[in-house]
Amino acid sequence: MEPSELAQPDNATFGEIQVILSEKRTALASLRTGIAVFALPLSVLSVLIATSRYYSMGNVMPLLVPLLALCLGLAVLGAWLIYHSIRRIRHYDRVVRQLTQKYRSLAEFVDQ
């Protein structure tokens, strides 16, 4: 039998994995927020396109330019949140995988 199979996790290890999983849950919430922030400009732009026959571009240009700049900013923010969250989630998955390989008895409690 390998030494890693004999190693038993202690309370500190259980606490560490709980913290890692809660951080992963926070990253998933950030991912959800990023998706919502990214989808908002797309829905605003689709409404503008759908209602474009009811207004003249020349008349609404002073309102349209700031709105498009705001939509671009929200799309960039949403994309950054999604990218950052995915990186964090992958990092936490690697840490959990390392812990479950070190302590085989943890594998039954943690779904991968």
Protein backbone atom coordinates (compact mmCIF):
# COMPACT_ATOMS: atom_id res chain seq x y z
CA MET A 1 0.00 0.00 0.00
CA GLU A 2 1.25 3.48 -0.85
CA PRO A 3 1.85 6.05 1.90
CA SER A 4 -0.70 8.38 0.27
CA GLU A 5 -3.42 5.77 0.78
CA LEU A 6 -2.53 5.48 4.44
CA ALA A 7 -2.60 9.24 5.03
CA GLN A 8 -5.73 10.28 6.83
CA PRO A 9 -7.06 13.84 6.57
CA ASP A 10 -7.26 15.82 9.79
CA ASN A 11 -9.63 18.62 10.75
CA ALA A 12 -7.35 21.22 9.16
CA THR A 13 -7.58 19.39 5.83
CA PHE A 14 -11.37 19.28 6.03
CA GLY A 15 -11.37 22.99 6.85
CA GLU A 16 -9.07 23.70 3.91
CA ILE A 17 -11.27 21.84 1.47
CA GLN A 18 -14.36 23.62 2.83
CA VAL A 19 -12.70 26.98 2.24
CA ILE A 20 -11.64 25.96 -1.27
CA LEU A 21 -15.15 24.80 -2.13
CA SER A 22 -16.68 28.01 -0.76
CA GLU A 23 -14.22 30.02 -2.87
CA LYS A 24 -15.27 27.96 -5.88
CA ARG A 25 -18.91 28.72 -5.08
CA THR A 26 -18.04 32.43 -4.98
CA ALA A 27 -16.29 32.13 -8.35
CA LEU A 28 -19.40 30.45 -9.78
CA ALA A 29 -21.52 33.37 -8.51
CA SER A 30 -19.07 35.77 -10.16
CA LEU A 31 -19.40 33.78 -13.38
CA ARG A 32 -23.18 34.05 -13.20
CA THR A 33 -22.90 37.81 -12.67
CA GLY A 34 -20.48 38.12 -15.59
CA ILE A 35 -22.88 36.31 -17.90
CA ALA A 36 -25.74 38.61 -16.84
CA VAL A 37 -23.60 41.75 -17.27
CA PHE A 38 -22.47 40.52 -20.69
CA ALA A 39 -26.04 39.72 -21.81
CA LEU A 40 -27.47 43.12 -20.83
CA PRO A 41 -25.84 45.13 -23.66
CA LEU A 42 -26.85 42.48 -26.17
CA SER A 43 -30.50 42.78 -25.18
CA VAL A 44 -30.34 46.61 -25.20
CA LEU A 45 -28.82 46.58 -28.68
CA SER A 46 -31.42 44.13 -29.96
CA VAL A 47 -34.20 46.43 -28.66
CA LEU A 48 -32.55 49.39 -30.39
CA ILE A 49 -32.33 47.47 -33.65
CA ALA A 50 -35.93 46.24 -33.38
CA THR A 51 -37.26 49.76 -32.78
CA SER A 52 -34.95 51.55 -35.23
CA ARG A 53 -37.72 52.27 -37.73
CA TYR A 54 -39.47 54.49 -35.14
CA TYR A 55 -36.65 57.03 -34.83
CA SER A 56 -34.14 58.87 -36.97
CA MET A 57 -30.46 58.16 -36.29
CA GLY A 58 -29.54 61.83 -36.74
CA ASN A 59 -32.02 62.96 -34.08
CA VAL A 60 -31.01 60.43 -31.41
CA MET A 61 -27.24 60.38 -32.03
CA PRO A 62 -26.43 62.45 -28.87
CA LEU A 63 -28.22 59.77 -26.82
CA LEU A 64 -27.08 56.81 -28.86
CA VAL A 65 -23.32 57.38 -28.62
CA PRO A 66 -23.17 57.37 -24.78
CA LEU A 67 -25.51 54.37 -24.69
CA LEU A 68 -23.30 52.43 -27.10
CA ALA A 69 -20.20 53.38 -25.07
CA LEU A 70 -21.92 52.14 -21.91
CA CYS A 71 -22.92 48.90 -23.67
CA LEU A 72 -19.34 48.39 -24.82
CA GLY A 73 -18.07 48.97 -21.28
CA LEU A 74 -20.57 46.48 -19.85
CA ALA A 75 -19.66 43.89 -22.48
CA VAL A 76 -15.95 44.26 -21.64
CA LEU A 77 -16.68 44.05 -17.91
CA GLY A 78 -18.83 40.95 -18.41
CA ALA A 79 -16.18 39.27 -20.55
CA TRP A 80 -13.51 40.02 -17.94
CA LEU A 81 -15.68 38.64 -15.12
CA ILE A 82 -16.33 35.46 -17.10
CA TYR A 83 -12.65 34.98 -17.96
CA HIS A 84 -11.47 35.67 -14.40
CA SER A 85 -14.11 33.36 -12.89
CA ILE A 86 -13.27 30.49 -15.21
CA ARG A 87 -9.57 30.79 -14.32
CA ARG A 88 -10.38 30.76 -10.60
CA ILE A 89 -12.74 27.79 -10.93
CA ARG A 90 -10.08 25.79 -12.80
CA HIS A 91 -7.50 26.66 -10.13
CA TYR A 92 -9.80 25.50 -7.31
CA ASP A 93 -10.56 22.29 -9.21
CA ARG A 94 -6.83 21.56 -9.46
CA VAL A 95 -6.35 22.15 -5.73
CA VAL A 96 -9.28 19.90 -4.83
CA ARG A 97 -7.97 17.22 -7.20
CA GLN A 98 -4.55 17.37 -5.53
CA LEU A 99 -6.10 17.03 -2.09
CA THR A 100 -8.28 14.09 -3.13
CA GLN A 101 -5.25 12.36 -4.67
CA LYS A 102 -3.26 12.91 -1.48
CA TYR A 103 -6.12 11.79 0.79
CA ARG A 104 -8.07 9.08 -1.00
CA SER A 105 -10.72 9.07 1.72
CA LEU A 106 -11.76 12.62 0.70
CA ALA A 107 -12.68 11.47 -2.80
CA GLU A 108 -15.95 9.92 -1.61
CA PHE A 109 -17.08 13.26 -0.16
CA VAL A 110 -16.02 15.53 -3.04
CA ASP A 111 -17.54 15.13 -6.50
CA GLN A 112 -15.19 15.96 -9.34
